[in-house]
Tab-separated table of C-alpha atoms and ligand atoms in Angstrom:
chain	number	residue	atom	x	y	z
A	1	MET	CA	-1.312	-14.191	8.232
A	2	LYS	CA	-3.867	-11.664	6.731
A	3	LEU	CA	-2.997	-8.969	4.296
A	4	TYR	CA	-5.092	-6.318	2.723
A	5	ASN	CA	-5.168	-6.815	-1.067
A	6	THR	CA	-6.067	-3.689	-3.070
A	7	LEU	CA	-7.401	-6.030	-5.779
A	8	SER	CA	-10.275	-7.229	-3.519
A	9	ARG	CA	-10.338	-4.310	-1.069
A	10	THR	CA	-10.441	-6.860	1.680
A	11	LYS	CA	-7.994	-8.514	4.107
A	12	GLU	CA	-7.182	-11.912	2.826
A	13	GLU	CA	-5.473	-14.892	4.248
A	14	PHE	CA	-2.028	-14.873	2.658
A	15	VAL	CA	-1.286	-17.999	0.705
A	16	PRO	CA	2.017	-18.150	-1.086
A	17	ILE	CA	2.164	-19.545	-4.574
A	18	ASN	CA	5.163	-21.905	-4.003
A	19	ASP	CA	5.263	-23.507	-0.612
A	20	ASN	CA	7.053	-21.049	1.648
A	21	VAL	CA	8.967	-18.933	-0.766
A	22	VAL	CA	7.480	-15.453	-1.368
A	23	GLY	CA	8.252	-13.298	-4.349
A	24	LEU	CA	8.085	-9.683	-3.302
A	25	TYR	CA	8.477	-6.690	-5.683
A	26	THR	CA	8.487	-3.207	-4.261
A	27	CYS	CA	8.679	-0.042	-6.464
A	28	GLY	CA	11.840	1.777	-5.670
A	29	PRO	CA	13.067	5.302	-5.799
A	30	THR	CA	13.542	7.649	-8.757
A	31	VAL	CA	16.962	8.788	-8.182
A	32	TYR	CA	16.885	12.432	-9.228
A	33	ASN	CA	16.932	13.807	-5.696
A	34	TYR	CA	17.024	12.654	-2.031
A	35	ALA	CA	14.075	10.553	-0.905
A	36	HIS	CA	11.804	12.495	1.433
A	37	ILE	CA	10.596	11.123	4.716
A	38	GLY	CA	7.186	10.391	2.972
A	39	ASN	CA	8.828	8.042	0.488
A	40	LEU	CA	10.716	6.529	3.363
A	41	ARG	CA	7.518	5.847	5.196
A	42	THR	CA	6.570	3.536	2.205
A	43	TYR	CA	9.846	1.731	2.426
A	44	ILE	CA	9.472	1.225	6.178
A	45	PHE	CA	6.035	-0.325	5.696
A	46	GLU	CA	7.565	-2.688	3.073
A	47	ASP	CA	10.305	-3.601	5.465
A	48	ILE	CA	7.817	-4.405	8.076
A	49	LEU	CA	5.978	-6.641	5.599
A	50	ARG	CA	9.146	-8.422	4.763
A	51	ARG	CA	10.144	-8.915	8.372
A	52	THR	CA	6.678	-10.170	9.259
A	53	LEU	CA	6.789	-12.635	6.459
A	54	GLU	CA	10.240	-13.793	7.619
A	55	TYR	CA	9.151	-14.180	11.140
A	56	ASN	CA	6.464	-16.382	9.856
A	57	LYS	CA	9.266	-18.512	8.325
A	58	TYR	CA	8.635	-17.491	4.782
A	59	ASP	CA	11.719	-17.302	2.600
A	60	VAL	CA	11.241	-13.944	0.989
A	61	ASN	CA	12.823	-13.018	-2.394
A	62	HIS	CA	12.691	-9.306	-2.342
A	63	VAL	CA	13.323	-7.312	-5.601
A	64	MET	CA	13.426	-3.533	-5.775
A	65	ASN	CA	14.062	-1.351	-8.819
A	66	VAL	CA	15.860	1.958	-9.108
A	67	THR	CA	14.318	4.251	-11.610
A	68	ASP	CA	17.152	5.981	-13.375
A	69	VAL	CA	15.308	6.833	-16.696
A	70	GLY	CA	11.896	7.572	-18.110
A	71	HIS	CA	9.940	8.938	-15.132
A	72	LEU	CA	8.574	12.099	-16.357
A	73	THR	CA	7.807	15.216	-14.404
A	74	ASP	CA	4.078	14.898	-14.751
A	75	ASP	CA	4.145	11.204	-13.846
A	76	GLY	CA	2.508	10.572	-17.177
A	77	ASN	CA	3.534	10.762	-20.829
A	78	ASP	CA	4.516	14.467	-20.938
A	79	GLY	CA	6.896	16.799	-19.245
A	80	GLU	CA	10.597	16.322	-18.824
A	81	ASP	CA	12.501	13.291	-17.732
A	82	LYS	CA	13.094	13.808	-13.997
A	83	MET	CA	16.568	12.580	-14.360
A	84	GLU	CA	17.711	14.744	-17.207
A	85	LYS	CA	16.098	17.753	-15.524
A	86	GLY	CA	17.929	16.900	-12.188
A	87	ALA	CA	21.267	16.530	-13.951
A	88	ALA	CA	20.975	20.005	-15.436
A	89	ARG	CA	20.049	21.474	-12.076
A	90	GLU	CA	23.142	19.903	-10.406
A	91	HIS	CA	25.472	20.264	-13.291
A	92	LYS	CA	26.236	16.516	-13.211
A	93	THR	CA	25.792	13.939	-15.886
A	94	VAL	CA	22.558	11.835	-15.622
A	95	TRP	CA	24.839	8.845	-14.716
A	96	GLU	CA	26.575	10.662	-11.927
A	97	LEU	CA	23.123	11.999	-10.620
A	98	ALA	CA	21.776	8.436	-10.622
A	99	GLU	CA	24.869	7.044	-8.745
A	100	PHE	CA	24.828	9.816	-6.176
A	101	TYR	CA	21.209	9.610	-5.250
A	102	THR	CA	21.118	5.766	-5.285
A	103	GLN	CA	23.852	5.887	-2.746
A	104	ALA	CA	22.034	8.437	-0.710
A	105	PHE	CA	18.946	6.174	-0.752
A	106	LYS	CA	20.860	3.252	0.379
A	107	ASP	CA	22.335	5.234	3.164
A	108	ASP	CA	18.854	6.354	4.204
A	109	ILE	CA	17.497	2.860	4.306
A	110	GLY	CA	20.565	1.647	6.190
A	111	SER	CA	19.974	4.387	8.807
A	112	LEU	CA	16.373	3.293	9.154
A	113	ASN	CA	17.424	-0.389	9.547
A	114	ILE	CA	15.499	-1.249	6.463
A	115	ARG	CA	16.838	-4.536	5.040
A	116	THR	CA	18.435	-4.351	1.593
A	117	PRO	CA	16.529	-6.243	-1.085
A	118	ASP	CA	17.922	-9.528	-2.412
A	119	THR	CA	18.073	-7.912	-5.881
A	120	TRP	CA	18.479	-4.303	-6.863
A	121	CYS	CA	17.619	-3.638	-10.410
A	122	LYS	CA	18.305	-0.452	-12.384
A	123	ALA	CA	15.999	0.482	-15.326
A	124	THR	CA	18.979	1.385	-17.496
A	125	ASP	CA	20.493	-2.117	-17.010
A	126	HIS	CA	17.297	-3.611	-18.466
A	127	ILE	CA	16.663	-1.691	-21.641
A	128	GLN	CA	16.571	-4.848	-23.879
A	129	GLU	CA	14.114	-6.525	-21.544
A	130	GLN	CA	11.828	-3.500	-21.851
A	131	ILE	CA	12.178	-3.350	-25.533
A	132	ASP	CA	11.395	-7.059	-25.738
A	133	MET	CA	8.295	-6.590	-23.786
A	134	VAL	CA	7.023	-3.637	-25.916
A	135	ARG	CA	7.643	-5.881	-28.890
A	136	GLN	CA	5.424	-8.629	-27.422
A	137	LEU	CA	2.714	-6.124	-26.634
A	138	GLU	CA	2.962	-4.861	-30.194
A	139	ASN	CA	2.729	-8.373	-31.523
A	140	ASN	CA	-0.317	-8.883	-29.387
A	141	GLY	CA	-1.860	-5.922	-31.164
A	142	LEU	CA	-2.082	-3.645	-28.043
A	143	THR	CA	0.103	-0.724	-29.166
A	144	TYR	CA	0.080	2.121	-31.712
A	145	GLN	CA	2.613	4.627	-32.758
A	146	THR	CA	2.399	8.486	-32.573
A	147	SER	CA	4.944	11.069	-33.560
A	148	ASP	CA	6.503	11.008	-30.053
A	149	GLY	CA	6.396	7.266	-29.092
A	150	ILE	CA	4.791	3.909	-28.837
A	151	TYR	CA	1.635	3.783	-26.771
A	152	PHE	CA	-0.380	1.174	-25.066
A	153	ASP	CA	-3.995	1.114	-26.484
A	154	THR	CA	-5.919	0.755	-23.260
A	155	SER	CA	-9.227	0.281	-25.111
A	156	LYS	CA	-7.880	-3.071	-26.220
A	157	PHE	CA	-7.364	-4.301	-22.746
A	158	LYS	CA	-10.865	-5.044	-21.444
A	159	SER	CA	-10.133	-5.041	-17.729
A	160	TYR	CA	-8.085	-1.908	-17.772
A	161	GLY	CA	-8.340	0.121	-14.581
A	162	ALA	CA	-10.052	-2.698	-12.637
A	163	MET	CA	-7.771	-2.617	-9.587
A	164	ALA	CA	-8.151	1.242	-9.335
A	165	LYS	CA	-11.887	0.971	-10.089
A	166	LEU	CA	-11.278	3.691	-12.706
A	167	ASP	CA	-14.238	5.418	-14.352
A	168	ILE	CA	-13.000	5.018	-17.916
A	169	GLU	CA	-15.800	6.740	-19.554
A	170	GLY	CA	-15.631	9.688	-17.218
A	171	LEU	CA	-11.927	10.000	-17.664
A	172	GLN	CA	-12.459	9.915	-21.478
A	173	GLU	CA	-15.235	12.566	-21.304
A	174	GLY	CA	-13.125	14.846	-19.123
A	175	SER	CA	-9.943	14.845	-21.255
A	176	ARG	CA	-11.126	15.589	-24.825
A	177	VAL	CA	-8.681	18.440	-24.830
A	178	ASP	CA	-4.997	17.892	-24.573
A	179	MET	CA	-4.971	14.229	-25.578
A	180	GLY	CA	-2.341	14.959	-28.261
A	181	GLU	CA	-2.252	12.084	-30.569
A	182	LYS	CA	-3.465	9.593	-28.025
A	183	LYS	CA	-6.589	7.502	-28.843
A	184	ASN	CA	-7.802	7.219	-25.208
A	185	ALA	CA	-7.307	9.367	-22.150
A	186	THR	CA	-5.662	6.425	-20.211
A	187	ASP	CA	-3.221	5.368	-22.971
A	188	PHE	CA	0.408	5.663	-21.878
A	189	ALA	CA	3.848	5.625	-23.475
A	190	LEU	CA	5.824	2.423	-23.696
A	191	TRP	CA	8.628	3.909	-25.576
A	192	LYS	CA	9.338	7.625	-26.177
A	193	PHE	CA	11.323	8.971	-29.113
A	194	SER	CA	14.219	11.262	-28.288
A	195	PRO	CA	13.161	14.842	-29.017
A	196	GLN	CA	14.229	16.451	-32.328
A	197	ASP	CA	15.278	19.683	-30.728
A	198	ALA	CA	17.265	18.623	-27.750
A	199	GLN	CA	19.984	16.043	-27.087
A	200	ARG	CA	19.288	13.469	-24.400
A	201	GLN	CA	22.072	11.966	-22.395
A	202	MET	CA	20.340	8.621	-22.085
A	203	GLU	CA	18.904	7.094	-25.206
A	204	TRP	CA	19.051	3.798	-26.926
A	205	GLU	CA	18.271	2.364	-30.375
A	206	SER	CA	15.044	0.281	-30.684
A	207	PRO	CA	13.089	-1.261	-33.446
A	208	TRP	CA	10.875	1.990	-33.539
A	209	GLY	CA	13.732	4.638	-33.405
A	210	LYS	CA	16.104	6.111	-30.912
A	211	GLY	CA	14.659	6.928	-27.558
A	212	PHE	CA	14.051	5.760	-24.032
A	213	PRO	CA	11.463	3.482	-22.209
A	214	GLY	CA	8.294	4.794	-20.503
A	215	TRP	CA	8.366	4.561	-16.729
A	216	HIS	CA	5.760	1.757	-16.215
A	217	ILE	CA	7.475	-0.804	-18.488
A	218	GLU	CA	10.493	-1.069	-16.299
A	219	CYS	CA	8.661	-2.465	-13.359
A	220	SER	CA	6.757	-4.951	-15.525
A	221	ALA	CA	9.909	-6.169	-17.308
A	222	MET	CA	12.084	-6.436	-14.151
A	223	SER	CA	9.469	-7.890	-11.848
A	224	MET	CA	8.806	-10.651	-14.350
A	225	LYS	CA	12.479	-11.234	-15.074
A	226	TYR	CA	13.377	-11.738	-11.459
A	227	LEU	CA	10.213	-13.203	-9.975
A	228	GLY	CA	8.622	-14.838	-12.916
A	229	ASP	CA	5.146	-14.361	-14.514
A	230	HIS	CA	3.275	-15.185	-11.497
A	231	PHE	CA	4.490	-13.885	-8.106
A	232	ASP	CA	3.087	-13.244	-4.636
A	233	ILE	CA	3.144	-9.584	-3.635
A	234	HIS	CA	3.769	-6.222	-5.270
A	235	CYS	CA	3.902	-2.917	-3.200
A	236	GLY	CA	4.110	0.738	-3.552
A	237	GLY	CA	2.627	3.931	-2.205
A	238	ILE	CA	-1.028	4.602	-2.634
A	239	ASP	CA	-0.491	7.087	-5.529
A	240	HIS	CA	0.619	4.105	-7.607
A	241	ILE	CA	-2.697	2.482	-7.763
A	242	GLN	CA	-4.289	4.779	-10.329
A	243	VAL	CA	-1.620	4.882	-12.985
A	244	HIS	CA	1.715	3.219	-12.419
A	245	HIS	CA	0.377	-0.169	-11.119
A	246	THR	CA	-2.786	0.024	-13.232
A	247	ASN	CA	-0.495	0.211	-16.299
A	248	GLU	CA	1.828	-2.519	-15.055
A	249	ILE	CA	-1.152	-4.843	-14.850
A	250	ALA	CA	-2.171	-3.918	-18.365
A	251	GLN	CA	1.289	-4.639	-19.544
A	252	ASN	CA	1.880	-7.860	-17.757
A	253	GLU	CA	-1.420	-9.242	-18.637
A	254	GLY	CA	-1.079	-7.942	-22.161
A	255	VAL	CA	1.898	-10.186	-22.569
A	256	THR	CA	0.933	-13.205	-20.468
A	257	GLY	CA	-2.865	-13.131	-20.726
A	258	LYS	CA	-3.366	-13.934	-17.114
A	259	PRO	CA	-2.885	-12.091	-13.748
A	260	THR	CA	0.801	-12.006	-12.682
A	261	VAL	CA	0.519	-10.657	-9.030
A	262	ASN	CA	-1.562	-12.238	-6.389
A	263	VAL	CA	-1.530	-9.462	-3.733
A	264	TRP	CA	-1.147	-5.753	-4.350
A	265	MET	CA	-0.422	-3.787	-1.262
A	266	HIS	CA	-0.216	0.059	-0.939
A	267	GLY	CA	0.978	2.288	1.799
A	268	GLU	CA	-0.769	5.547	2.625
A	269	PHE	CA	0.790	8.940	2.549
A	270	LEU	CA	2.741	10.806	5.083
A	271	LEU	CA	1.225	14.326	5.372
A	272	THR	CA	2.582	17.634	6.580
A	273	ASN	CA	-0.006	20.178	7.599
A	274	ASP	CA	-2.571	17.664	6.478
A	275	GLU	CA	-1.230	17.786	2.960
A	276	ARG	CA	0.667	15.021	1.079
A	277	MET	CA	4.403	15.456	1.394
A	278	GLY	CA	5.781	15.585	-1.955
A	279	LYS	CA	8.911	16.620	-3.867
A	280	SER	CA	6.971	18.689	-6.352
A	281	LYS	CA	5.064	20.471	-3.565
A	282	GLY	CA	8.317	21.553	-1.907
A	283	ASN	CA	6.951	20.754	1.457
A	284	PHE	CA	9.288	17.755	2.181
A	285	LEU	CA	11.913	16.941	4.749
A	286	THR	CA	14.720	14.530	4.186
A	287	LEU	CA	16.226	12.031	6.732
A	288	GLU	CA	19.408	13.980	6.576
A	289	SER	CA	17.599	17.196	7.763
A	290	LEU	CA	16.219	15.214	10.722
A	291	LYS	CA	19.663	14.018	11.528
A	292	GLU	CA	21.011	17.612	11.259
A	293	LYS	CA	18.489	18.547	14.002
A	294	GLY	CA	19.903	15.827	16.179
A	295	TYR	CA	17.255	13.092	15.604
A	296	ASP	CA	18.259	9.466	15.524
A	297	PRO	CA	16.774	8.077	12.294
A	298	LEU	CA	15.274	5.148	14.375
A	299	THR	CA	13.006	7.528	16.153
A	300	TYR	CA	11.419	8.287	12.816
A	301	ARG	CA	11.004	4.526	12.290
A	302	TYR	CA	9.340	4.383	15.707
A	303	PHE	CA	7.094	7.305	14.761
A	304	VAL	CA	6.032	5.524	11.545
A	305	LEU	CA	5.314	2.335	13.414
A	306	GLY	CA	2.829	4.344	15.509
A	307	GLY	CA	0.451	4.564	12.534
A	308	HIS	CA	-1.121	1.774	10.496
A	309	TYR	CA	0.346	1.603	7.073
A	310	ARG	CA	-3.109	2.091	5.484
A	311	SER	CA	-3.908	5.274	7.460
A	312	LYS	CA	-2.675	8.678	6.611
A	313	LEU	CA	-0.027	9.908	9.054
A	314	ASN	CA	0.502	13.541	9.830
A	315	PHE	CA	4.101	14.500	10.460
A	316	THR	CA	4.827	17.168	13.065
A	317	PHE	CA	8.044	17.724	15.183
A	318	GLU	CA	5.930	17.480	18.286
A	319	ALA	CA	4.812	13.969	17.240
A	320	LEU	CA	8.387	12.984	16.340
A	321	ASP	CA	9.429	14.266	19.811
A	322	GLY	CA	6.844	11.964	21.284
A	323	ALA	CA	8.478	9.141	19.467
A	324	VAL	CA	11.892	10.281	20.841
A	325	SER	CA	10.649	9.962	24.341
A	326	ALA	CA	8.920	6.681	23.841
A	327	LEU	CA	12.018	5.027	22.143
A	328	SER	CA	14.312	6.509	24.758
A	329	LYS	CA	12.054	5.190	27.535
A	330	LEU	CA	12.018	1.747	25.944
A	331	ARG	CA	15.811	1.808	25.621
A	332	ASN	CA	16.177	2.944	29.349
A	333	GLN	CA	13.918	0.017	30.232
A	334	LEU	CA	16.347	-2.447	28.719
A	335	MET	CA	19.117	-1.299	31.152
A	336	LEU	CA	16.767	-1.331	34.110
A	337	TRP	CA	15.581	-4.800	33.258
A	338	ASP	CA	19.041	-5.921	32.770
A	339	GLU	CA	20.012	-4.679	36.143
A	340	ALA	CA	16.951	-5.968	37.959
A	341	ALA	CA	17.509	-9.390	36.367
A	342	HIS	CA	21.110	-9.465	37.527
A	343	GLN	CA	20.009	-8.592	41.003
A	344	ALA	CA	17.417	-11.354	40.928
A	345	GLY	CA	20.138	-13.683	39.656
A	346	GLU	CA	18.430	-14.289	36.348
A	347	GLN	CA	20.248	-14.967	33.171
A	348	THR	CA	20.215	-11.850	30.992
A	349	THR	CA	21.863	-12.727	27.787
A	350	GLY	CA	18.694	-11.778	26.013
A	351	ALA	CA	18.268	-14.288	23.278
A	352	ALA	CA	19.459	-17.096	25.501
A	353	THR	CA	16.757	-16.479	28.008
A	354	GLU	CA	13.369	-17.935	27.503
A	355	ILE	CA	10.875	-15.662	25.758
A	356	ASP	CA	7.275	-15.212	26.813
A	357	THR	CA	5.302	-17.106	24.282
A	358	LYS	CA	1.959	-15.477	25.344
A	359	ALA	CA	3.252	-11.924	24.692
A	360	ILE	CA	4.928	-12.933	21.473
A	361	GLY	CA	1.641	-14.614	20.445
A	362	GLU	CA	-0.305	-11.419	21.055
A	363	PHE	CA	2.331	-9.323	19.302
A	364	MET	CA	2.311	-11.620	16.220
A	365	ALA	CA	-1.503	-11.679	16.171
A	366	ALA	CA	-1.383	-7.951	15.733
A	367	MET	CA	1.366	-8.083	13.091
A	368	ASN	CA	-0.393	-10.947	11.178
A	369	ASP	CA	-3.536	-8.868	11.183
A	370	ASP	CA	-2.579	-6.767	8.170
A	371	LEU	CA	0.550	-5.530	9.906
A	372	ASP	CA	-1.135	-3.677	12.726
A	373	THR	CA	1.980	-1.965	14.182
A	374	PRO	CA	0.125	0.403	16.576
A	375	LYS	CA	-1.457	-2.614	18.158
A	376	ALA	CA	1.811	-4.469	18.193
A	377	LEU	CA	3.508	-1.456	20.037
A	378	ALA	CA	0.683	-1.433	22.557
A	379	VAL	CA	1.523	-5.107	23.296
A	380	VAL	CA	5.117	-4.116	23.789
A	381	TRP	CA	4.191	-1.455	26.312
A	382	ASP	CA	1.727	-3.759	28.060
A	383	MET	CA	4.522	-6.217	28.534
A	384	ALA	CA	6.973	-3.515	29.683
A	385	ARG	CA	4.514	-2.518	32.427
A	386	SER	CA	3.680	-6.031	33.453
A	387	ASN	CA	5.079	-7.995	36.303
A	388	MET	CA	6.928	-10.472	34.042
A	389	GLU	CA	10.433	-11.304	35.164
A	390	PRO	CA	12.884	-8.628	33.871
A	391	GLY	CA	15.073	-11.149	32.127
A	392	LYS	CA	12.120	-12.507	30.188
A	393	LYS	CA	11.071	-9.071	29.273
A	394	LEU	CA	14.479	-8.506	27.784
A	395	ALA	CA	14.436	-11.646	25.736
A	396	THR	CA	10.945	-11.116	24.624
A	397	ILE	CA	11.370	-7.507	23.474
A	398	PHE	CA	14.508	-8.543	21.435
A	399	GLU	CA	12.401	-11.239	19.774
A	400	MET	CA	9.662	-8.663	18.905
A	401	ASP	CA	12.287	-6.427	17.614
A	402	LEU	CA	13.164	-8.923	14.837
A	403	VAL	CA	9.878	-7.620	13.350
A	404	LEU	CA	9.922	-4.019	14.600
A	405	GLY	CA	13.578	-3.433	13.462
A	406	LEU	CA	14.395	-0.804	16.188
A	407	GLN	CA	17.893	-2.242	16.795
A	408	LEU	CA	17.176	-2.619	20.489
A	409	GLN	CA	19.552	-5.485	20.885
A	410	ALA	CA	22.384	-3.503	19.264
A	411	TRP	CA	21.629	-0.568	21.480
A	412	TYR	CA	21.583	-2.625	24.571
A	413	GLN	CA	24.934	-4.373	23.748
A	414	GLU	CA	26.639	-1.065	23.159
A	415	ARG	CA	25.209	0.381	26.329
A	416	ASP	CA	26.050	-2.781	28.301
A	417	ARG	CA	29.685	-2.361	27.444
A	418	GLU	CA	29.515	1.272	28.371
A	419	GLN	CA	27.848	0.567	31.564
A	420	ALA	CA	30.061	-2.457	32.583
A	421	ASN	CA	32.137	-0.257	34.720
A	422	ILE	CA	29.231	1.564	36.426
A	423	PRO	CA	28.784	0.328	40.053
A	424	PRO	CA	25.455	-1.177	41.103
A	425	GLN	CA	24.546	1.578	43.552
A	426	ILE	CA	24.781	4.102	40.717
A	427	ILE	CA	22.550	1.917	38.531
A	428	GLU	CA	20.120	1.697	41.323
A	429	LEU	CA	20.006	5.469	41.756
A	430	LEU	CA	19.585	5.769	37.972
A	431	GLU	CA	16.693	3.306	38.224
A	432	LYS	CA	15.051	5.415	40.970
A	433	ARG	CA	15.596	8.548	39.055
A	434	GLN	CA	13.913	7.064	35.982
A	435	ALA	CA	10.911	6.013	38.192
A	436	ALA	CA	10.614	9.467	39.434
A	437	ARG	CA	10.757	10.974	35.951
A	438	ASP	CA	8.162	8.593	34.766
A	439	ALA	CA	5.902	9.758	37.570
A	440	LYS	CA	6.812	13.396	36.750
A	441	GLN	CA	8.167	13.912	40.173
A	442	TRP	CA	10.892	16.218	38.949
A	443	ASP	CA	12.207	17.357	42.319
A	444	GLU	CA	12.720	13.807	43.467
A	445	ALA	CA	14.405	13.041	40.091
A	446	ASP	CA	16.820	15.938	40.636
A	447	THR	CA	17.639	14.736	44.062
A	448	TYR	CA	18.770	11.392	42.549
A	449	ARG	CA	20.632	13.177	39.811
A	450	ASN	CA	22.589	15.091	42.485
A	451	GLU	CA	23.331	12.048	44.366
A	452	ILE	CA	24.835	10.447	41.216
A	453	THR	CA	26.884	13.372	40.299
A	454	GLY	CA	27.928	13.676	43.968
A	455	GLN	CA	29.439	10.221	43.575
A	456	GLY	CA	31.549	11.313	40.624
A	457	TYR	CA	29.376	10.264	37.727
A	458	SER	CA	27.859	12.588	35.054
A	459	ILE	CA	24.386	12.046	33.563
A	460	GLU	CA	23.383	13.041	30.162
A	461	ASP	CA	19.770	12.651	28.852
A	462	THR	CA	20.147	12.060	25.117
A	463	PRO	CA	17.415	11.344	22.491
A	464	ASP	CA	18.311	7.746	22.859
A	465	GLY	CA	18.354	7.267	26.550
A	466	THR	CA	20.264	8.356	29.559
A	467	ARG	CA	24.083	7.967	29.521
A	468	VAL	CA	26.212	7.846	32.675
A	469	LYS	CA	29.898	8.309	32.713
A	470	LYS	CA	32.653	8.514	35.258
A	471	GLN	CA	33.691	12.156	35.566
H	1	AMP	P1	9.338	8.052	-6.089
H	1	AMP	O1	10.669	8.121	-5.746
H	1	AMP	O2	8.660	9.460	-6.313
H	1	AMP	O3	8.934	7.184	-7.276
H	1	AMP	O4	8.494	7.553	-4.809
H	1	AMP	C1	8.942	6.542	-4.050
H	1	AMP	C2	7.765	5.864	-3.252
H	1	AMP	O5	7.259	6.762	-2.279
H	1	AMP	C3	6.593	5.380	-4.160
H	1	AMP	O6	6.138	4.115	-3.623
H	1	AMP	C4	5.512	6.405	-3.743
H	1	AMP	O7	4.296	6.022	-3.823
H	1	AMP	C5	5.918	6.822	-2.330
H	1	AMP	N1	5.440	8.101	-1.805
H	1	AMP	C6	5.506	9.370	-2.456
H	1	AMP	N2	4.979	10.281	-1.697
H	1	AMP	C7	4.660	9.817	-0.446
H	1	AMP	C8	4.213	10.247	0.781
H	1	AMP	N3	4.025	11.570	1.035
H	1	AMP	N4	3.935	9.434	1.823
H	1	AMP	C9	4.285	8.036	1.650
H	1	AMP	N5	4.708	7.520	0.451
H	1	AMP	C10	4.964	8.269	-0.648
H	2	ZN	ZN1	7.182	0.448	-10.160
């Protein structure tokens, strides 16, 4: 299995540290608002990574954090705490805000069939671990104090910015103004003191004074707590390369003196109108808003799989509608294959039928080539159009769906129950209508529709396939 490692900027053969157990840390949401569908693109990519690893028989230990303190509005050392600001906006306590949006996030990933991590960890549950880590960095001579907090002195960490290939001198030159008391442009806060003039809801005692942790330290402290000081894969969105993950590396290695993560992987942005979708830009859509418009969340998942995770993906409703019809067509195929297999006397219990190892081989070759989902979907459609026995197609697509996560089997079982009472001649007419629609022969399709309704059955074309019911 090959994965693109941001550290080397190349696809590398993945070799786990311990036999077949894989430690995976993915940066989680800041729970001050709903996740937008751009954020969710990143979580879908990480879910695909996890499913691919699992299909390859790795035992994945997946840890995801929840940022409920310390992430500032400018993503750096200044600005307001996003959580405190969000609480004021919604007239809630910070704790209520965190709970509300954590649940909303869990609902979103559930709707997208993203597996839940083995461990969720909240920044506010790990304050002591973060303080301990800052202490260790301090003992190693890598910190200094200003009037507003404890900072990491990046000039003392020789390889600072190596992964991001940062031009440290250029950054330093360009930021003479506005450095405040910082010694170097890239220095960042490990611990911030509570402001004198305002009361924070979240603050803790520390050896340096009352305050709260910086954003980056939480991921260092929690990833190492749960996965140890040398683990396999760490993921996030591409915006994390420059600052958040660069700082995590400095913190981790500042404590352990050696690299802690073997493979760093980053998902590209979702765009709207060719611009990054972002909360601060105000150009974002939530999954909820797609649901309100009648979209099944799994069509968004299908849309995302249509792009490679390292390519930018532009969101439009036309493109989403394309995903709606593709997924609906795929779902309809399941019923047609099922029916055709019954007629041919094949067994169609899906998983119990033999899968096509050649098709699975091609599919997994695409997935194992740095998660090439567009190519994998092309393999799916090639198989759908091939002359493989229908029962085998069913079994094979369900096998592929263990990685794609489109819940095809669940859909099929539900539909199977619904259709159990639909007589074969109606199914046959449906099949013919579908073929006419595929060929864009609308008049012919309408003739079949009329025949079906004439026999007392109604037809409804929904975003997730055609439904037939006895009238
Ligand atoms: P946040 O909740 O802001 O910390 O972001 C959660 C995740 O979404 C991070 O991994 C970000 O890198 C990622 N992200 C933010 N904006 C986008 C976007 N437009 N497209 C894809 N991922 C994004
Ligand atoms: Zn993180």
